[in-house]
mmCIF file of C-alpha atoms in Angstrom:
data_model
loop_
_atom_site.group_PDB
_atom_site.id
_atom_site.type_symbol
_atom_site.label_atom_id
_atom_site.label_comp_id
_atom_site.label_asym_id
_atom_site.label_seq_id
_atom_site.Cartn_x
_atom_site.Cartn_y
_atom_site.Cartn_z
ATOM 1 C CA MET A 11 0.001 -0.030 0.056
ATOM 2 C CA ASN A 12 1.205 3.623 -0.929
ATOM 3 C CA ASN A 13 1.931 5.114 2.368
ATOM 4 C CA ALA A 14 1.923 8.708 0.885
ATOM 5 C CA HIS A 15 -1.699 7.939 -0.540
ATOM 6 C CA VAL A 16 -2.776 6.505 2.867
ATOM 7 C CA LEU A 17 -1.650 9.673 4.628
ATOM 8 C CA ARG A 18 -3.265 12.004 1.989
ATOM 9 C CA ALA A 19 -6.541 10.040 2.038
ATOM 10 C CA LYS A 20 -6.642 10.029 5.867
ATOM 11 C CA SER A 21 -5.680 13.733 6.163
ATOM 12 C CA ASN A 22 -8.400 14.729 3.687
ATOM 13 C CA ARG A 23 -10.954 12.669 5.291
ATOM 14 C CA LEU A 24 -10.231 14.090 8.726
ATOM 15 C CA LEU A 25 -10.316 17.685 7.211
ATOM 16 C CA ALA A 26 -13.584 17.024 5.588
ATOM 17 C CA GLU A 27 -15.148 15.775 8.927
ATOM 18 C CA LYS A 28 -13.917 18.987 10.549
ATOM 19 C CA LEU A 29 -15.193 21.285 7.853
ATOM 20 C CA ALA A 30 -18.659 19.550 7.711
ATOM 21 C CA ALA A 31 -18.911 19.862 11.598
ATOM 22 C CA GLU A 32 -18.317 23.664 11.198
ATOM 23 C CA GLY A 33 -20.939 23.936 8.351
ATOM 24 C CA LEU A 34 -18.427 24.612 5.666
ATOM 25 C CA TYR A 35 -19.994 21.993 3.442
ATOM 26 C CA LEU A 36 -18.484 23.106 -0.034
ATOM 27 C CA ASP A 37 -15.011 23.004 1.426
ATOM 28 C CA ALA A 38 -15.700 19.713 3.137
ATOM 29 C CA LEU A 39 -17.096 18.221 -0.057
ATOM 30 C CA GLU A 40 -13.837 19.032 -1.856
ATOM 31 C CA ALA A 41 -11.899 17.229 0.804
ATOM 32 C CA TYR A 42 -14.283 14.311 0.836
ATOM 33 C CA ASN A 43 -13.910 13.966 -2.915
ATOM 34 C CA ALA A 44 -10.049 13.989 -2.599
ATOM 35 C CA ALA A 45 -10.243 11.354 0.141
ATOM 36 C CA ILE A 46 -12.689 9.051 -1.871
ATOM 37 C CA ASN A 47 -10.346 9.320 -4.990
ATOM 38 C CA PHE A 48 -7.313 8.423 -2.844
ATOM 39 C CA TYR A 49 -9.189 5.595 -1.230
ATOM 40 C CA ARG A 50 -10.506 4.231 -4.709
ATOM 41 C CA GLU A 51 -6.979 3.860 -5.876
ATOM 42 C CA LEU A 52 -5.792 2.192 -2.831
ATOM 43 C CA ALA A 53 -8.792 -0.276 -2.722
ATOM 44 C CA GLU A 54 -7.858 -1.431 -6.185
ATOM 45 C CA LYS A 55 -4.679 -2.963 -4.716
ATOM 46 C CA ASP A 56 -5.348 -3.544 -1.045
ATOM 47 C CA PRO A 57 -8.836 -4.866 0.104
ATOM 48 C CA LYS A 58 -8.117 -3.408 3.545
ATOM 49 C CA ALA A 59 -8.868 0.196 2.039
ATOM 50 C CA VAL A 60 -12.340 -1.030 1.015
ATOM 51 C CA SER A 61 -13.794 -0.170 4.532
ATOM 52 C CA ASP A 62 -12.173 3.332 4.417
ATOM 53 C CA LEU A 63 -13.626 3.974 0.983
ATOM 54 C CA ALA A 64 -17.093 3.003 2.257
ATOM 55 C CA ASP A 65 -16.744 5.089 5.428
ATOM 56 C CA SER A 66 -15.715 8.179 3.417
ATOM 57 C CA LEU A 67 -18.676 7.672 0.966
ATOM 58 C CA ASN A 68 -21.071 7.249 3.880
ATOM 59 C CA ASN A 69 -19.680 10.413 5.590
ATOM 60 C CA ALA A 70 -19.812 12.346 2.364
ATOM 61 C CA THR A 71 -23.566 11.504 2.029
ATOM 62 C CA ALA A 72 -24.558 13.940 4.763
ATOM 63 C CA THR A 73 -22.513 16.814 3.289
ATOM 64 C CA LEU A 74 -24.106 16.249 -0.273
ATOM 65 C CA SER A 75 -27.460 16.266 1.365
ATOM 66 C CA ALA A 76 -26.775 19.476 3.356
ATOM 67 C CA LEU A 77 -25.767 21.094 0.010
ATOM 68 C CA GLY A 78 -28.973 20.028 -1.589
ATOM 69 C CA MET A 79 -27.226 17.524 -3.753
ATOM 70 C CA ARG A 80 -29.934 14.700 -3.186
ATOM 71 C CA GLU A 81 -29.216 12.499 -6.191
ATOM 72 C CA GLU A 82 -25.461 12.557 -5.632
ATOM 73 C CA ALA A 83 -26.065 11.717 -1.982
ATOM 74 C CA TYR A 84 -28.152 8.882 -2.902
ATOM 75 C CA LEU A 85 -25.562 7.505 -5.281
ATOM 76 C CA ALA A 86 -22.850 7.701 -2.657
ATOM 77 C CA SER A 87 -24.926 6.041 0.015
ATOM 78 C CA GLN A 88 -25.810 3.179 -2.418
ATOM 79 C CA GLU A 89 -22.106 2.577 -3.306
ATOM 80 C CA ALA A 90 -21.238 2.643 0.369
ATOM 81 C CA LEU A 91 -24.089 0.085 1.109
ATOM 82 C CA ARG A 92 -22.824 -2.238 -1.711
ATOM 83 C CA LEU A 93 -19.313 -2.094 -0.167
ATOM 84 C CA TYR A 94 -20.537 -2.803 3.319
ATOM 85 C CA ARG A 95 -22.642 -5.710 2.185
ATOM 86 C CA ARG A 96 -19.604 -7.274 0.639
ATOM 87 C CA LEU A 97 -17.451 -6.747 3.713
ATOM 88 C CA ALA A 98 -20.210 -7.999 6.158
ATOM 89 C CA THR A 99 -20.648 -11.062 4.096
ATOM 90 C CA SER A 100 -17.051 -12.111 4.706
ATOM 91 C CA ARG A 101 -16.671 -10.601 8.167
ATOM 92 C CA PRO A 102 -20.135 -10.042 9.777
ATOM 93 C CA ASP A 103 -18.893 -9.609 13.316
ATOM 94 C CA ALA A 104 -16.711 -6.573 12.249
ATOM 95 C CA PHE A 105 -18.989 -5.053 9.698
ATOM 96 C CA LEU A 106 -22.602 -5.654 10.473
ATOM 97 C CA PRO A 107 -22.768 -2.412 12.603
ATOM 98 C CA ASP A 108 -21.386 -0.522 9.414
ATOM 99 C CA LEU A 109 -23.951 -2.224 7.305
ATOM 100 C CA ALA A 110 -26.787 -1.283 9.572
ATOM 101 C CA GLY A 111 -25.585 2.375 9.564
ATOM 102 C CA SER A 112 -25.124 2.448 5.833
ATOM 103 C CA LEU A 113 -28.746 1.164 5.522
ATOM 104 C CA ASN A 114 -29.963 4.088 7.599
ATOM 105 C CA ASN A 115 -27.917 6.559 5.507
ATOM 106 C CA LEU A 116 -29.516 5.118 2.400
ATOM 107 C CA ALA A 117 -33.038 5.356 3.888
ATOM 108 C CA VAL A 118 -32.351 9.096 4.545
ATOM 109 C CA THR A 119 -31.256 9.843 1.106
ATOM 110 C CA LEU A 120 -34.211 7.965 -0.406
ATOM 111 C CA SER A 121 -36.530 9.753 1.756
ATOM 112 C CA ASN A 122 -35.176 13.142 0.785
ATOM 113 C CA LEU A 123 -35.791 12.001 -2.950
ATOM 114 C CA GLY A 124 -39.393 11.266 -2.029
ATOM 115 C CA ARG A 125 -38.864 7.580 -2.439
ATOM 116 C CA ARG A 126 -40.332 6.833 1.050
ATOM 117 C CA GLU A 127 -41.434 3.223 0.418
ATOM 118 C CA GLU A 128 -37.869 2.236 -0.515
ATOM 119 C CA ALA A 129 -36.615 4.277 2.546
ATOM 120 C CA ILE A 130 -39.037 2.232 4.786
ATOM 121 C CA THR A 131 -37.581 -1.039 3.318
ATOM 122 C CA ALA A 132 -34.060 0.112 4.100
ATOM 123 C CA SER A 133 -34.889 1.317 7.532
ATOM 124 C CA GLU A 134 -36.655 -1.974 8.462
ATOM 125 C CA GLU A 135 -33.567 -4.010 7.325
ATOM 126 C CA ALA A 136 -31.441 -1.638 9.424
ATOM 127 C CA LEU A 137 -33.868 -2.063 12.358
ATOM 128 C CA GLY A 138 -33.693 -5.848 12.103
ATOM 129 C CA LEU A 139 -29.869 -5.684 12.241
ATOM 130 C CA TYR A 140 -29.768 -3.283 15.078
ATOM 131 C CA ARG A 141 -32.242 -5.459 17.179
ATOM 132 C CA LEU A 142 -29.831 -8.385 16.570
ATOM 133 C CA LEU A 143 -26.772 -6.411 17.584
ATOM 134 C CA ALA A 144 -28.455 -4.897 20.602
ATOM 135 C CA GLU A 145 -29.391 -8.364 21.920
ATOM 136 C CA SER A 146 -25.666 -9.493 22.200
ATOM 137 C CA GLN A 147 -24.360 -5.979 22.920
ATOM 138 C CA PRO A 148 -27.007 -3.715 24.492
ATOM 139 C CA ASP A 149 -24.700 -0.939 25.830
ATOM 140 C CA ALA A 150 -23.086 -0.600 22.347
ATOM 141 C CA PHE A 151 -26.147 -0.791 20.147
ATOM 142 C CA LEU A 152 -29.362 0.321 21.992
ATOM 143 C CA PRO A 153 -28.752 3.831 21.228
ATOM 144 C CA ASP A 154 -28.598 3.067 17.363
ATOM 145 C CA LEU A 155 -31.709 0.899 17.712
ATOM 146 C CA GLY A 156 -33.535 3.883 19.179
ATOM 147 C CA ARG A 157 -32.235 6.309 16.465
ATOM 148 C CA THR A 158 -33.356 3.838 13.663
ATOM 149 C CA MET A 159 -36.908 3.424 15.347
ATOM 150 C CA ASN A 160 -37.337 7.171 15.336
ATOM 151 C CA SER A 161 -36.300 7.452 11.700
ATOM 152 C CA LEU A 162 -38.594 4.637 10.605
ATOM 153 C CA ALA A 163 -41.522 6.157 12.647
ATOM 154 C CA THR A 164 -41.097 9.378 10.848
ATOM 155 C CA THR A 165 -41.089 7.880 7.314
ATOM 156 C CA LEU A 166 -43.988 5.643 8.191
ATOM 157 C CA SER A 167 -45.991 8.641 9.243
ATOM 158 C CA GLU A 168 -45.162 10.452 5.986
ATOM 159 C CA THR A 169 -46.483 7.603 3.915
ATOM 160 C CA GLY A 170 -49.789 7.537 5.883
ATOM 161 C CA ARG A 171 -48.860 4.492 8.064
ATOM 162 C CA ARG A 172 -49.369 6.414 11.171
ATOM 163 C CA GLU A 173 -50.630 3.728 13.504
ATOM 164 C CA GLU A 174 -47.539 1.710 12.665
ATOM 165 C CA ALA A 175 -45.467 4.823 13.219
ATOM 166 C CA LEU A 176 -47.032 5.410 16.531
ATOM 167 C CA VAL A 177 -46.014 1.916 17.791
ATOM 168 C CA ILE A 178 -42.495 2.407 16.592
ATOM 169 C CA ALA A 179 -42.286 5.998 18.086
ATOM 170 C CA GLU A 180 -43.484 4.734 21.550
ATOM 171 C CA GLN A 181 -40.936 1.989 21.474
ATOM 172 C CA ALA A 182 -38.233 4.452 20.755
ATOM 173 C CA LEU A 183 -39.404 6.707 23.682
ATOM 174 C CA ALA A 184 -39.491 3.821 26.139
ATOM 175 C CA LEU A 185 -35.975 2.771 25.082
ATOM 176 C CA TYR A 186 -34.626 6.314 25.575
ATOM 177 C CA ARG A 187 -36.340 6.887 28.909
ATOM 178 C CA HIS A 188 -34.649 3.661 29.981
ATOM 179 C CA LEU A 189 -31.263 4.934 28.805
ATOM 180 C CA ALA A 190 -31.676 8.425 30.154
ATOM 181 C CA SER A 191 -32.641 7.110 33.546
ATOM 182 C CA SER A 192 -29.093 5.543 34.008
ATOM 183 C CA GLN A 193 -27.146 7.950 31.856
ATOM 184 C CA PRO A 194 -28.887 11.392 31.693
ATOM 185 C CA ASP A 195 -25.876 13.456 30.312
ATOM 186 C CA ALA A 196 -25.428 10.983 27.334
ATOM 187 C CA PHE A 197 -29.174 10.335 26.566
ATOM 188 C CA LEU A 198 -31.306 13.364 27.580
ATOM 189 C CA PRO A 199 -30.805 14.842 24.015
ATOM 190 C CA ASP A 200 -32.089 11.546 22.548
ATOM 191 C CA LEU A 201 -35.032 11.360 24.871
ATOM 192 C CA ALA A 202 -35.985 14.930 23.948
ATOM 193 C CA GLY A 203 -35.709 14.179 20.181
ATOM 194 C CA SER A 204 -37.879 11.082 20.817
ATOM 195 C CA LEU A 205 -40.547 13.165 22.565
ATOM 196 C CA ASN A 206 -40.576 15.537 19.434
ATOM 197 C CA ASN A 207 -40.966 12.600 17.298
ATOM 198 C CA LEU A 208 -43.932 11.264 19.097
ATOM 199 C CA THR A 209 -45.522 14.615 19.289
ATOM 200 C CA ALA A 210 -45.553 14.842 15.479
ATOM 201 C CA THR A 211 -46.878 11.336 15.158
ATOM 202 C CA LEU A 212 -49.751 11.957 17.610
ATOM 203 C CA SER A 213 -50.520 15.313 15.790
ATOM 204 C CA ALA A 214 -50.751 13.568 12.503
ATOM 205 C CA LEU A 215 -53.194 10.977 14.037
ATOM 206 C CA GLY A 216 -55.396 13.860 15.412
ATOM 207 C CA ARG A 217 -54.584 13.066 18.893
ATOM 208 C CA ARG A 218 -53.678 16.754 19.836
ATOM 209 C CA GLN A 219 -54.061 16.894 23.510
ATOM 210 C CA GLU A 220 -51.742 13.990 23.921
ATOM 211 C CA ALA A 221 -49.466 15.595 21.416
ATOM 212 C CA LEU A 222 -49.475 18.802 23.449
ATOM 213 C CA MET A 223 -48.561 16.919 26.740
ATOM 214 C CA ILE A 224 -45.655 15.205 25.028
ATOM 215 C CA ALA A 225 -44.622 18.452 23.395
ATOM 216 C CA GLU A 226 -44.463 20.349 26.745
ATOM 217 C CA GLU A 227 -42.286 17.715 28.206
ATOM 218 C CA ALA A 228 -39.925 17.953 25.022
ATOM 219 C CA LEU A 229 -39.771 21.737 25.325
ATOM 220 C CA SER A 230 -38.850 21.527 29.065
ATOM 221 C CA LEU A 231 -36.094 19.139 28.325
ATOM 222 C CA HIS A 232 -34.658 21.354 25.475
ATOM 223 C CA ARG A 233 -34.755 24.273 27.497
ATOM 224 C CA GLN A 234 -32.828 22.431 30.220
ATOM 225 C CA LEU A 235 -30.286 21.225 27.642
ATOM 226 C CA ALA A 236 -29.872 24.723 26.012
ATOM 227 C CA ALA A 237 -29.404 26.462 29.411
ATOM 228 C CA SER A 238 -26.404 24.034 30.165
ATOM 229 C CA ARG A 239 -24.815 23.975 26.622
ATOM 230 C CA PRO A 240 -26.291 26.743 24.463
ATOM 231 C CA LYS A 241 -23.913 26.261 21.556
ATOM 232 C CA ALA A 242 -24.918 22.682 21.249
ATOM 233 C CA PHE A 243 -28.589 22.804 21.925
ATOM 234 C CA LEU A 244 -29.984 26.221 20.825
ATOM 235 C CA PRO A 245 -30.854 24.918 17.325
ATOM 236 C CA ALA A 246 -32.873 22.014 18.787
ATOM 237 C CA LEU A 247 -34.540 24.363 21.236
ATOM 238 C CA ALA A 248 -35.509 26.601 18.385
ATOM 239 C CA ARG A 249 -36.980 23.661 16.324
ATOM 240 C CA THR A 250 -38.849 22.426 19.478
ATOM 241 C CA LEU A 251 -40.238 25.905 19.927
ATOM 242 C CA ASN A 252 -41.558 25.941 16.421
ATOM 243 C CA ASN A 253 -42.954 22.439 16.904
ATOM 244 C CA PHE A 254 -44.686 23.378 20.172
ATOM 245 C CA ALA A 255 -46.270 26.545 18.668
ATOM 246 C CA ALA A 256 -47.802 24.381 15.912
ATOM 247 C CA THR A 257 -49.186 22.006 18.515
ATOM 248 C CA LEU A 258 -50.604 24.984 20.429
ATOM 249 C CA SER A 259 -52.223 26.184 17.380
ATOM 250 C CA GLU A 260 -53.817 22.945 16.415
ATOM 251 C CA THR A 261 -55.447 22.970 19.907
ATOM 252 C CA GLY A 262 -56.871 26.378 19.600
ATOM 253 C CA ARG A 263 -54.375 28.066 21.836
ATOM 254 C CA ARG A 264 -53.407 30.492 19.115
ATOM 255 C CA GLU A 265 -52.273 33.655 21.258
ATOM 256 C CA GLU A 266 -49.835 31.257 23.077
ATOM 257 C CA ALA A 267 -48.520 29.860 19.871
ATOM 258 C CA VAL A 268 -47.638 33.420 18.676
ATOM 259 C CA VAL A 269 -45.676 33.981 21.754
ATOM 260 C CA ILE A 270 -43.872 30.736 21.408
ATOM 261 C CA ALA A 271 -43.306 31.393 17.740
ATOM 262 C CA LYS A 272 -41.810 34.630 18.480
ATOM 263 C CA GLU A 273 -39.306 33.085 20.820
ATOM 264 C CA ALA A 274 -38.348 30.564 18.229
ATOM 265 C CA LEU A 275 -37.890 33.385 15.679
ATOM 266 C CA GLY A 276 -35.632 35.198 18.150
ATOM 267 C CA LEU A 277 -33.442 32.302 18.551
ATOM 268 C CA TYR A 278 -33.277 31.729 14.748
ATOM 269 C CA ARG A 279 -32.301 35.460 14.334
ATOM 270 C CA GLN A 280 -29.522 34.906 16.819
ATOM 271 C CA LEU A 281 -28.196 31.646 15.156
ATOM 272 C CA ALA A 282 -28.492 33.183 11.584
ATOM 273 C CA ALA A 283 -26.493 36.234 12.597
ATOM 274 C CA SER A 284 -23.646 33.948 13.585
ATOM 275 C CA HIS A 285 -24.032 31.153 11.095
ATOM 276 C CA PRO A 286 -26.043 32.574 8.113
ATOM 277 C CA ASP A 287 -25.267 29.700 5.707
ATOM 278 C CA THR A 288 -26.590 27.169 8.200
ATOM 279 C CA PHE A 289 -29.579 29.005 9.823
ATOM 280 C CA LEU A 290 -30.906 31.438 7.233
ATOM 281 C CA PRO A 291 -33.240 28.982 5.591
ATOM 282 C CA ALA A 292 -34.585 27.922 9.027
ATOM 283 C CA LEU A 293 -35.065 31.666 9.757
ATOM 284 C CA GLY A 294 -37.207 31.948 6.498
ATOM 285 C CA GLN A 295 -39.291 28.901 7.707
ATOM 286 C CA ALA A 296 -39.755 30.377 11.225
ATOM 287 C CA LEU A 297 -40.917 33.727 9.772
ATOM 288 C CA ASN A 298 -43.557 31.838 7.574
ATOM 289 C CA ASN A 299 -44.690 29.977 10.702
ATOM 290 C CA LEU A 300 -45.081 33.178 12.661
ATOM 291 C CA ALA A 301 -46.928 34.734 9.802
ATOM 292 C CA ALA A 302 -49.394 31.962 9.789
ATOM 293 C CA PHE A 303 -50.047 32.159 13.510
ATOM 294 C CA LEU A 304 -50.409 35.956 13.548
ATOM 295 C CA SER A 305 -52.912 35.567 10.678
ATOM 296 C CA GLU A 306 -54.975 33.185 12.893
ATOM 297 C CA THR A 307 -55.225 35.740 15.550
ATOM 298 C CA GLU A 308 -56.313 38.442 13.129
ATOM 299 C CA LYS A 309 -52.970 40.436 13.281
ATOM 300 C CA ARG A 310 -52.787 40.499 9.472
ATOM 301 C CA ASP A 311 -50.683 43.682 9.035
ATOM 302 C CA GLU A 312 -47.924 42.245 11.385
ATOM 303 C CA ALA A 313 -48.325 38.912 9.487
ATOM 304 C CA VAL A 314 -47.834 40.452 6.155
ATOM 305 C CA ALA A 315 -44.678 42.313 7.220
ATOM 306 C CA ILE A 316 -43.286 38.967 8.599
ATOM 307 C CA ALA A 317 -44.203 37.100 5.416
ATOM 308 C CA GLN A 318 -42.512 39.760 3.278
ATOM 309 C CA GLU A 319 -39.275 39.296 5.138
ATOM 310 C CA ALA A 320 -39.668 35.443 4.776
ATOM 311 C CA VAL A 321 -39.843 36.091 0.930
ATOM 312 C CA ALA A 322 -36.656 38.267 1.046
ATOM 313 C CA ILE A 323 -34.700 35.792 2.985
ATOM 314 C CA ASN A 324 -35.685 32.772 0.865
ATOM 315 C CA GLU A 325 -34.966 34.630 -2.265
ATOM 316 C CA ARG A 326 -31.410 35.638 -0.997
ATOM 317 C CA THR A 327 -30.620 32.272 0.459
ATOM 318 C CA LEU A 328 -32.384 29.778 -1.775
ATOM 319 C CA GLY A 329 -32.680 31.860 -5.018
ATOM 320 C CA PRO A 330 -35.678 33.327 -6.809
ATOM 321 C CA ASP A 331 -36.601 29.995 -8.500
ATOM 322 C CA HIS A 332 -36.543 27.688 -5.557
ATOM 323 C CA PRO A 333 -39.916 25.978 -4.549
ATOM 324 C CA SER A 334 -39.423 27.115 -0.851
ATOM 325 C CA THR A 335 -39.350 30.765 -2.245
ATOM 326 C CA ALA A 336 -42.535 29.935 -4.125
ATOM 327 C CA ARG A 337 -44.096 28.746 -0.985
ATOM 328 C CA SER A 338 -43.095 31.951 0.913
ATOM 329 C CA LEU A 339 -44.723 34.003 -2.051
ATOM 330 C CA ASN A 340 -47.851 31.834 -1.919
ATOM 331 C CA ASN A 341 -47.974 32.421 1.888
ATOM 332 C CA LEU A 342 -47.630 36.211 1.366
ATOM 333 C CA ALA A 343 -50.266 36.199 -1.371
ATOM 334 C CA ASN A 344 -52.756 34.334 0.946
ATOM 335 C CA LEU A 345 -52.285 36.864 3.656
ATOM 336 C CA LEU A 346 -52.813 39.780 1.149
ATOM 337 C CA GLN A 347 -55.916 38.259 -0.184
ATOM 338 C CA SER A 348 -57.314 37.640 3.359
ATOM 339 C CA SER A 349 -56.531 41.345 4.052
ATOM 340 C CA GLY A 350 -58.565 42.415 0.929
ATOM 341 C CA ASP A 351 -55.555 43.539 -1.253
ATOM 342 C CA HIS A 352 -56.488 41.425 -4.189
ATOM 343 C CA ASN A 353 -54.304 43.128 -6.601
ATOM 344 C CA LYS A 354 -51.070 42.546 -4.720
ATOM 345 C CA ALA A 355 -52.131 39.024 -3.919
ATOM 346 C CA LYS A 356 -52.536 38.296 -7.565
ATOM 347 C CA ILE A 357 -48.893 39.602 -8.266
ATOM 348 C CA PHE A 358 -47.367 37.184 -5.663
ATOM 349 C CA TYR A 359 -49.587 34.272 -6.633
ATOM 350 C CA LYS A 360 -48.398 34.574 -10.358
ATOM 351 C CA ARG A 361 -44.671 34.726 -9.181
ATOM 352 C CA ALA A 362 -45.236 31.576 -7.078
ATOM 353 C CA LEU A 363 -47.027 29.956 -9.951
ATOM 354 C CA ASP A 364 -44.205 30.708 -12.433
ATOM 355 C CA ILE A 365 -41.602 29.081 -10.057
ATOM 356 C CA TYR A 366 -43.703 25.991 -9.499
ATOM 357 C CA LYS A 367 -44.352 25.555 -13.282
ATOM 358 C CA ARG A 368 -40.573 25.855 -13.922
ATOM 359 C CA THR A 369 -39.492 23.583 -11.143
ATOM 360 C CA LEU A 370 -42.288 21.187 -10.513
ATOM 361 C CA GLY A 371 -44.325 21.392 -13.791
ATOM 362 C CA LYS A 372 -47.694 22.835 -14.638
ATOM 363 C CA ASN A 373 -49.542 19.774 -13.588
ATOM 364 C CA HIS A 374 -48.059 19.564 -10.129
ATOM 365 C CA PRO A 375 -50.818 19.981 -7.435
ATOM 366 C CA TYR A 376 -49.079 23.120 -6.115
ATOM 367 C CA SER A 377 -49.256 24.683 -9.591
ATOM 368 C CA LYS A 378 -52.953 23.687 -10.069
ATOM 369 C CA ASN A 379 -53.812 24.995 -6.521
ATOM 370 C CA ILE A 380 -52.448 28.451 -7.354
ATOM 371 C CA GLU A 381 -54.056 28.576 -10.691
ATOM 372 C CA LYS A 382 -57.489 28.034 -8.983
ATOM 373 C CA LYS A 383 -56.593 30.854 -6.546
ATOM 374 C CA VAL A 384 -55.712 33.274 -9.349
ATOM 375 C CA SER A 385 -58.804 32.373 -11.129
ATOM 376 C CA GLY A 386 -60.888 32.953 -8.022
ATOM 377 C CA LEU A 387 -59.551 36.535 -7.720
ATOM 378 C CA ARG A 388 -60.827 37.523 -11.139
ATOM 379 C CA GLY A 389 -64.240 38.462 -9.807
ATOM 380 C CA TYR A 390 -62.809 40.741 -7.302
ATOM 381 C CA LEU A 391 -60.395 42.389 -9.705
ATOM 382 C CA HIS A 392 -63.108 43.232 -12.331
ATOM 383 C CA LYS A 393 -65.303 44.843 -9.752
#
């Protein structure tokens, strides 16, 4: 094995992991690509390098996904899985954990592409492997089992299999309650995440009061975590506040939802100020959420101002032709229409429609929905 290639491959992989952890995804991808190229050359001559190649491909998947390169992320995770299947066949004791992790990676990339049934198949295979591993080594693999359960529950819910999702989500929560009871420092974050996951599953089933109780517990834990380690847990607290606001709104507690959504927005402004590339898109979504809650409480002028800021942020961070920008434009148009400003509403509906037609096609449900709205405005505009 070429020692110079080994050192270059390793140094590039370590650099890529460091850059990705700092949110510098483009630089991280460049380093990952260099490491992968070195490991490909090494693997042709030495089978021992195959696991390093698979590991680099797996790690690069998350960076590709963060950059919105979903098809490339899927291809990288698929190649990593093929390599780990080969390795696990010859050395299961050494590589079954990597195979299970690679299946989880593949499930994420498939879900991001909208191929959720295939994602479920991959997650279920990963779950079976982690159950097997956790039986013999619970301390090592129970956390991975819980994470796989949560991931599978989310995807099952997204495909309408909500009762199945609830069973899995409750199993994950019970597992993390057990782990956090003996090792709170290690597993309270996972417990808090499991509570968030169960909240979403219960809300999807229409069991909103139960969802609210679980959401309150999740928020309490996230506040506790963020107070002790703000740098690590403020993003999770902001997401949980957004989730809690939505749950409050669903149960009719709309004024409280506005208060919580404003707290989430304040955190996202703080996060985006220090890490704009990472958090500006989330800030745009938080603005959209607050605008919707303000509208529900008849504070339409304030809602319109917030929605306009969301449009500006999405245009700046995602571009004028991104579907999320179209969604912000549609939200703004909805608010303007409900405020009686039909001429301005029509302008923003048309901008959203143009984006959806270019990116999703004229026959996509989003495009057709906005066409109906524009058509419905004609009666007002001709008066």
